[in-house]
Amino acid sequence: MIGRLNHVAIAVPDLEAAAAQYRDTLGAEVGAPQDELDHGVTVVFITLPNTKIELLYPLGDASPIRGFLEKNPAGGIHHICYEVDDILAARDRLKADGARVLGDGEPRIGAHGKPVLFLHPKDFNGCLIELEEV
């Protein structure tokens, strides 16, 4: 059901410093910051030959990333994202198998302009999973 690894998301306490580190120290291709109001984050994508890194920074007081950074002040891996061909079919299959879909269970448009869903980390070995339809 799952396809390629789309990205690994890292919550960071300083978006500019993290982007500069990937660009200047590691020599990676770093995109411009994007505010994602519906998700409460500002993101920067780092393009690698085989996948992407998504840097996450809180946008607004209700941002889910704010709480993550309060528990992990240095930042850290927040989630991993896998590609799926049909997000609704994937959701239905996962729910039938007992997996919990976060939010209202309906896909929302993610940072790439495509439908996404998040799966509860307690159902996946402590890892928050994002599915993105491609």
Coordinates of N, CA, C and O in Angstrom, one line a residue:
M1 N 0.8 -1.2 0.0 CA 0.0 0.0 0.0 C 0.9 1.3 0.0 O 0.6 2.2 -0.8
I2 N 1.9 1.3 0.9 CA 2.7 2.5 0.9 C 3.7 2.4 -0.2 O 4.2 1.4 -0.6
G3 N 4.1 3.6 -0.7 CA 5.1 3.7 -1.8 C 6.4 4.3 -1.2 O 6.8 4.0 -0.1
R4 N 6.9 5.2 -2.0 CA 8.2 5.8 -1.7 C 8.1 6.6 -0.4 O 7.1 7.1 0.0
L5 N 9.3 6.8 0.3 CA 9.4 7.7 1.3 C 9.4 9.1 0.7 O 10.3 9.4 -0.1
N6 N 8.4 9.9 1.1 CA 8.3 11.3 0.5 C 9.2 12.2 1.3 O 10.0 13.0 0.7
H7 N 9.2 12.2 2.6 CA 10.1 13.1 3.4 C 10.1 12.7 4.8 O 9.3 11.9 5.3
V8 N 11.1 13.2 5.5 CA 11.3 13.1 6.9 C 11.2 14.5 7.5 O 11.8 15.4 7.0
A9 N 10.3 14.7 8.4 CA 10.0 16.0 9.0 C 10.7 16.2 10.3 O 10.6 15.3 11.2
I10 N 11.4 17.3 10.4 CA 12.2 17.6 11.6 C 11.7 18.9 12.2 O 11.7 20.0 11.5
A11 N 11.2 18.9 13.4 CA 10.8 20.2 14.1 C 12.1 20.9 14.6 O 13.0 20.2 15.1
V12 N 12.1 22.2 14.4 CA 13.3 22.9 14.7 C 13.0 24.2 15.5 O 12.0 24.8 15.2
P13 N 13.8 24.6 16.5 CA 13.6 25.7 17.3 C 14.0 27.0 16.6 O 13.5 28.1 17.0
D14 N 14.8 26.9 15.5 CA 15.3 28.1 14.8 C 15.3 27.7 13.3 O 16.3 27.1 12.9
L15 N 14.3 28.1 12.6 CA 14.2 27.7 11.2 C 15.3 28.3 10.3 O 15.8 27.6 9.5
E16 N 15.6 29.5 10.5 CA 16.7 30.1 9.7 C 18.0 29.4 9.9 O 18.8 29.1 9.0
A17 N 18.4 29.2 11.2 CA 19.6 28.5 11.5 C 19.7 27.1 11.0 O 20.7 26.6 10.4
A18 N 18.5 26.4 11.1 CA 18.5 25.0 10.5 C 18.6 25.0 9.0 O 19.4 24.2 8.5
A19 N 17.9 25.9 8.3 CA 18.0 26.0 6.9 C 19.5 26.3 6.5 O 20.0 25.7 5.5
A20 N 20.1 27.2 7.2 CA 21.5 27.6 6.9 C 22.4 26.4 7.1 O 23.4 26.2 6.3
Q21 N 22.2 25.7 8.1 CA 23.0 24.5 8.4 C 23.0 23.5 7.2 O 24.0 23.0 6.8
Y22 N 21.8 23.2 6.8 CA 21.6 22.3 5.6 C 22.2 22.8 4.4 O 22.9 22.1 3.6
R23 N 22.0 24.1 4.1 CA 22.5 24.8 2.9 C 24.1 25.0 3.0 O 24.8 24.5 2.1
D24 N 24.6 25.6 4.0 CA 26.0 26.0 4.1 C 26.9 24.9 4.6 O 28.0 24.8 4.1
T25 N 26.5 24.1 5.6 CA 27.3 23.1 6.1 C 27.2 21.8 5.3 O 28.3 21.2 5.1
L26 N 26.0 21.4 5.0 CA 25.8 20.1 4.3 C 25.8 20.3 2.8 O 25.8 19.3 2.0
G27 N 25.6 21.5 2.3 CA 25.6 21.7 0.8 C 24.3 21.3 0.1 O 24.3 20.9 -1.1
A28 N 23.2 21.3 0.9 CA 21.9 20.8 0.3 C 21.2 21.9 -0.4 O 21.4 23.1 -0.1
E29 N 20.3 21.5 -1.3 CA 19.4 22.5 -2.0 C 18.2 22.8 -1.0 O 17.4 21.9 -0.7
V30 N 18.1 24.0 -0.5 CA 17.2 24.4 0.5 C 16.2 25.4 -0.1 O 16.5 26.4 -0.7
G31 N 14.9 25.1 0.0 CA 13.8 25.9 -0.5 C 13.5 27.1 0.4 O 14.1 27.2 1.5
A32 N 12.6 27.9 -0.1 CA 12.2 29.1 0.7 C 11.1 28.7 1.7 O 10.4 27.7 1.5
P33 N 11.0 29.4 2.8 CA 10.0 29.1 3.8 C 8.6 29.3 3.2 O 8.3 30.1 2.4
Q34 N 7.7 28.4 3.6 CA 6.3 28.4 3.2 C 5.4 28.3 4.5 O 5.6 27.4 5.3
D35 N 4.6 29.3 4.7 CA 3.6 29.3 5.8 C 2.4 28.4 5.4 O 1.8 28.6 4.3
E36 N 2.1 27.4 6.2 CA 1.0 26.5 6.0 C 0.0 26.8 7.1 O 0.0 26.1 8.2
L37 N -0.9 27.7 6.9 CA -1.8 28.2 7.9 C -2.7 27.1 8.4 O -3.0 27.0 9.6
D38 N -3.2 26.2 7.5 CA -4.1 25.2 7.9 C -3.4 24.1 8.8 O -4.1 23.4 9.6
H39 N -2.1 24.0 8.8 CA -1.4 23.1 9.6 C -0.7 23.7 10.8 O -0.1 23.0 11.6
G40 N -0.7 25.1 10.8 CA 0.0 25.8 11.9 C 1.5 25.7 11.9 O 2.1 25.7 13.0
V41 N 2.1 25.6 10.7 CA 3.6 25.5 10.6 C 4.1 26.4 9.5 O 3.4 26.7 8.5
T42 N 5.4 26.7 9.6 CA 6.2 27.2 8.5 C 7.1 26.1 8.1 O 7.7 25.5 9.0
V43 N 7.2 25.8 6.9 CA 8.0 24.7 6.4 C 9.1 25.1 5.5 O 8.9 26.1 4.7
V44 N 10.2 24.4 5.5 CA 11.3 24.6 4.5 C 11.6 23.2 4.0 O 11.9 22.3 4.8
F45 N 11.6 23.0 2.7 CA 11.9 21.7 2.1 C 13.4 21.7 1.7 O 13.8 22.6 1.0
I46 N 14.0 20.6 2.0 CA 15.4 20.4 1.6 C 15.4 19.2 0.6 O 14.9 18.1 1.0
T47 N 15.8 19.4 -0.6 CA 15.7 18.4 -1.6 C 17.0 17.6 -1.6 O 18.1 18.1 -1.7
L48 N 16.9 16.3 -1.5 CA 18.0 15.3 -1.6 C 17.8 14.5 -2.8 O 16.7 14.4 -3.4
P49 N 18.8 13.7 -3.2 CA 18.7 12.9 -4.4 C 17.6 11.9 -4.4 O 17.0 11.5 -5.4
N50 N 17.3 11.3 -3.2 CA 16.4 10.2 -3.0 C 15.1 10.6 -2.2 O 14.2 9.7 -2.1
T51 N 15.1 11.7 -1.6 CA 13.9 12.1 -0.8 C 14.0 13.6 -0.4 O 14.8 14.3 -1.0
K52 N 13.2 14.0 0.6 CA 13.3 15.4 1.0 C 13.3 15.4 2.6 O 12.9 14.4 3.2
I53 N 13.8 16.5 3.1 CA 13.7 16.8 4.5 C 12.8 17.9 4.6 O 12.9 18.9 3.8
E54 N 11.9 17.9 5.6 CA 10.9 19.0 5.8 C 11.3 19.6 7.2 O 11.1 18.9 8.2
L55 N 11.7 20.8 7.2 CA 12.0 21.5 8.5 C 10.6 22.1 8.9 O 10.0 22.8 8.1
L56 N 10.2 21.9 10.1 CA 9.0 22.4 10.7 C 9.2 23.5 11.8 O 10.0 23.2 12.7
Y57 N 8.5 24.6 11.7 CA 8.6 25.6 12.7 C 7.2 26.1 13.1 O 6.4 26.2 12.2
P58 N 6.9 26.3 14.4 CA 5.5 26.7 14.7 C 5.1 28.0 14.1 O 5.8 28.9 13.9
L59 N 3.8 28.0 13.7 CA 3.2 29.2 13.1 C 1.9 29.4 13.9 O 0.9 28.7 13.8
G60 N 2.0 30.4 14.8 CA 0.9 30.7 15.7 C 0.9 29.9 17.0 O 1.6 28.9 17.2
D61 N 0.2 30.4 18.0 CA 0.2 29.8 19.3 C -0.4 28.4 19.4 O -0.1 27.6 20.3
A62 N -1.3 28.1 18.5 CA -2.0 26.8 18.5 C -1.3 25.7 17.7 O -1.8 24.6 17.5
S63 N -0.1 26.0 17.2 CA 0.7 25.1 16.4 C 1.0 23.8 17.1 O 1.5 23.8 18.3
P64 N 0.8 22.6 16.5 CA 1.1 21.4 17.1 C 2.6 21.3 17.3 O 3.1 20.5 18.2
I65 N 3.4 22.0 16.5 CA 4.9 21.9 16.6 C 5.3 22.7 17.9 O 6.4 22.3 18.4
R66 N 4.6 23.7 18.3 CA 5.0 24.4 19.5 C 5.0 23.4 20.7 O 6.0 23.4 21.5
G67 N 4.0 22.6 20.9 CA 4.0 21.6 22.0 C 5.1 20.6 21.8 O 5.8 20.2 22.8
F68 N 5.4 20.2 20.6 CA 6.5 19.2 20.4 C 7.8 19.8 20.8 O 8.6 19.2 21.5
L69 N 8.0 21.1 20.5 CA 9.3 21.8 20.8 C 9.4 22.1 22.3 O 10.5 22.1 22.9
E70 N 8.3 22.3 23.0 CA 8.3 22.4 24.4 C 8.8 21.2 25.1 O 9.5 21.2 26.1
K71 N 8.4 20.0 24.6 CA 8.9 18.7 25.1 C 10.3 18.4 24.6 O 11.0 17.6 25.3
N72 N 10.7 18.9 23.5 CA 12.0 18.6 22.8 C 12.6 19.9 22.4 O 12.6 20.2 21.2
P73 N 13.1 20.7 23.3 CA 13.6 22.1 23.0 C 14.7 22.1 21.9 O 14.8 23.2 21.2
A74 N 15.4 21.1 21.7 CA 16.5 21.1 20.7 C 15.9 20.7 19.3 O 16.6 20.7 18.3
G75 N 14.6 20.3 19.3 CA 14.0 19.8 18.1 C 14.2 18.3 17.9 O 14.6 17.7 18.9
G76 N 13.8 17.8 16.8 CA 13.9 16.4 16.6 C 13.0 15.9 15.5 O 12.2 16.7 14.9
I77 N 13.1 14.6 15.1 CA 12.2 14.1 14.1 C 10.8 14.1 14.6 O 10.5 13.6 15.6
H78 N 9.9 14.7 13.7 CA 8.5 14.8 14.1 C 7.7 13.7 13.4 O 6.8 13.1 14.1
H79 N 7.9 13.5 12.1 CA 7.1 12.4 11.4 C 7.8 12.0 10.2 O 8.8 12.7 9.7
I80 N 7.4 10.9 9.6 CA 7.8 10.5 8.3 C 6.6 10.4 7.4 O 5.5 10.1 7.9
C81 N 6.8 10.6 6.1 CA 5.7 10.7 5.2 C 6.0 9.7 4.0 O 7.0 9.7 3.4
Y82 N 5.0 8.8 3.8 CA 5.0 7.9 2.8 C 4.0 8.3 1.7 O 2.9 8.8 2.0
E83 N 4.3 7.9 0.5 CA 3.4 8.2 -0.7 C 2.4 7.0 -0.8 O 2.8 5.9 -0.6
V84 N 1.2 7.4 -1.2 CA 0.1 6.4 -1.5 C -0.5 6.8 -2.8 O -0.6 8.0 -3.1
D85 N -1.0 5.8 -3.5 CA -1.7 6.1 -4.8 C -3.1 6.6 -4.6 O -3.6 7.5 -5.3
D86 N -3.8 6.1 -3.6 CA -5.2 6.5 -3.3 C -5.4 6.6 -1.8 O -5.5 5.7 -1.1
I87 N -5.4 7.9 -1.4 CA -5.4 8.2 0.1 C -6.7 7.7 0.8 O -6.7 7.2 1.9
L88 N -7.8 7.7 0.1 CA -9.1 7.3 0.7 C -9.1 5.8 0.8 O -9.5 5.3 1.9
A89 N -8.6 5.1 -0.2 CA -8.5 3.6 -0.1 C -7.6 3.2 1.0 O -7.8 2.3 1.8
A90 N -6.4 3.9 1.1 CA -5.4 3.6 2.2 C -6.1 3.9 3.6 O -5.9 3.1 4.5
R91 N -6.8 5.0 3.7 CA -7.4 5.3 5.0 C -8.4 4.2 5.4 O -8.4 3.8 6.5
D92 N -9.2 3.9 4.4 CA -10.3 2.9 4.7 C -9.7 1.5 5.1 O -10.1 0.9 6.1
R93 N -8.6 1.1 4.4 CA -7.9 -0.1 4.8 C -7.3 -0.1 6.2 O -7.4 -1.0 7.0
L94 N -6.6 1.1 6.5 CA -6.0 1.2 7.7 C -7.0 1.2 8.9 O -6.8 0.6 9.9
K95 N -8.1 1.9 8.7 CA -9.1 2.0 9.7 C -9.7 0.6 10.0 O -10.0 0.2 11.1
A96 N -9.9 -0.1 8.9 CA -10.5 -1.5 9.0 C -9.5 -2.4 9.8 O -10.0 -3.3 10.5
D97 N -8.2 -2.1 9.7 CA -7.2 -2.9 10.4 C -7.0 -2.3 11.8 O -6.1 -2.8 12.5
G98 N -7.8 -1.3 12.2 CA -7.7 -0.8 13.6 C -6.8 0.4 13.8 O -6.6 0.9 14.9
A99 N -6.2 0.9 12.7 CA -5.3 2.1 12.9 C -6.1 3.4 13.1 O -7.2 3.5 12.5
R100 N -5.6 4.3 13.9 CA -6.3 5.5 14.1 C -5.8 6.6 13.2 O -4.6 6.9 13.2
V101 N -6.8 7.3 12.5 CA -6.4 8.4 11.7 C -6.7 9.7 12.5 O -7.8 9.8 13.1
L102 N -5.7 10.6 12.5 CA -5.9 11.8 13.4 C -6.8 12.8 12.7 O -7.1 12.7 11.5
G103 N -7.3 13.7 13.6 CA -8.2 14.7 13.1 C -9.6 14.1 12.8 O -10.0 13.2 13.5
D104 N -10.3 14.6 11.8 CA -11.6 14.1 11.5 C -11.6 13.0 10.6 O -12.7 12.5 10.2
G105 N -10.4 12.5 10.2 CA -10.3 11.4 9.3 C -10.4 11.7 7.8 O -10.2 10.8 7.0
E106 N -10.6 13.0 7.5 CA -10.7 13.4 6.1 C -9.4 14.0 5.7 O -8.7 14.7 6.5
P107 N -8.9 13.7 4.5 CA -7.7 14.3 4.0 C -7.7 15.8 4.0 O -8.8 16.4 3.7
R108 N -6.6 16.4 4.2 CA -6.4 17.9 4.1 C -5.3 18.1 3.1 O -4.5 17.2 2.8
I109 N -5.3 19.3 2.5 CA -4.2 19.6 1.5 C -3.0 19.9 2.3 O -3.0 20.8 3.2
G110 N -1.9 19.3 1.9 CA -0.6 19.4 2.6 C 0.3 20.5 1.9 O -0.1 21.1 1.0
A111 N 1.5 20.5 2.4 CA 2.5 21.5 1.9 C 2.8 21.4 0.4 O 3.3 22.3 -0.2
H112 N 2.6 20.2 -0.1 CA 2.9 20.0 -1.6 C 1.7 20.2 -2.4 O 1.7 19.9 -3.6
G113 N 0.6 20.6 -1.8 CA -0.7 20.8 -2.6 C -1.4 19.5 -2.8 O -2.3 19.5 -3.7
K114 N -1.1 18.5 -2.1 CA -1.8 17.2 -2.3 C -2.4 16.7 -1.0 O -2.1 17.1 0.1
P115 N -3.4 15.8 -1.1 CA -4.1 15.4 0.1 C -3.2 14.6 1.0 O -2.4 13.7 0.6
V116 N -3.4 14.8 2.3 CA -2.6 14.1 3.3 C -3.4 13.7 4.5 O -4.5 14.3 4.8
L117 N -3.0 12.7 5.2 CA -3.6 12.2 6.5 C -2.4 11.9 7.4 O -1.3 11.5 7.0
F118 N -2.7 11.9 8.7 CA -1.8 11.5 9.7 C -2.3 10.4 10.5 O -3.5 10.3 10.8
L119 N -1.4 9.4 10.9 CA -1.8 8.2 11.6 C -1.2 8.3 13.0 O -0.1 8.7 13.2
H120 N -2.0 7.8 14.0 CA -1.6 7.9 15.4 C -0.2 7.2 15.6 O -0.1 6.0 15.2
P121 N 0.7 7.9 16.3 CA 2.0 7.2 16.5 C 1.9 6.0 17.4 O 2.7 5.1 17.3
K122 N 0.9 5.9 18.3 CA 0.8 4.7 19.2 C 0.5 3.4 18.4 O 0.7 2.3 18.8
D123 N 0.0 3.6 17.2 CA -0.4 2.5 16.3 C 0.8 2.1 15.4 O 0.7 1.1 14.7
F124 N 1.9 2.9 15.4 CA 3.0 2.7 14.5 C 4.4 2.8 15.2 O 5.2 3.6 14.8
N125 N 4.5 2.1 16.3 CA 5.8 2.0 17.0 C 6.3 3.3 17.5 O 7.5 3.5 17.5
G126 N 5.4 4.2 17.9 CA 5.8 5.5 18.4 C 6.1 6.5 17.3 O 6.6 7.6 17.6
C127 N 5.9 6.2 16.1 CA 6.2 7.1 15.0 C 4.9 7.7 14.4 O 4.1 7.0 13.9
L128 N 4.9 9.1 14.3 CA 3.8 9.7 13.6 C 4.0 9.5 12.1 O 5.1 9.8 11.6
I129 N 3.0 9.0 11.4 CA 3.1 8.7 10.0 C 2.1 9.7 9.2 O 1.0 9.9 9.6
E130 N 2.7 10.3 8.2 CA 1.9 11.0 7.3 C 1.8 10.3 6.0 O 2.8 9.7 5.5
L131 N 0.6 10.2 5.4 CA 0.4 9.6 4.1 C 0.1 10.8 3.1 O -0.8 11.6 3.4
E132 N 0.7 10.8 2.0 CA 0.4 11.8 0.9 C 0.1 11.1 -0.4 O 0.8 10.2 -0.8
E133 N -1.1 11.5 -0.9 CA -1.5 10.9 -2.2 C -0.6 11.5 -3.3 O -0.4 12.7 -3.4
V134 N -0.2 10.7 -4.2 CA 0.6 11.1 -5.4 C 0.0 10.7 -6.7 O -0.8 9.9 -6.7

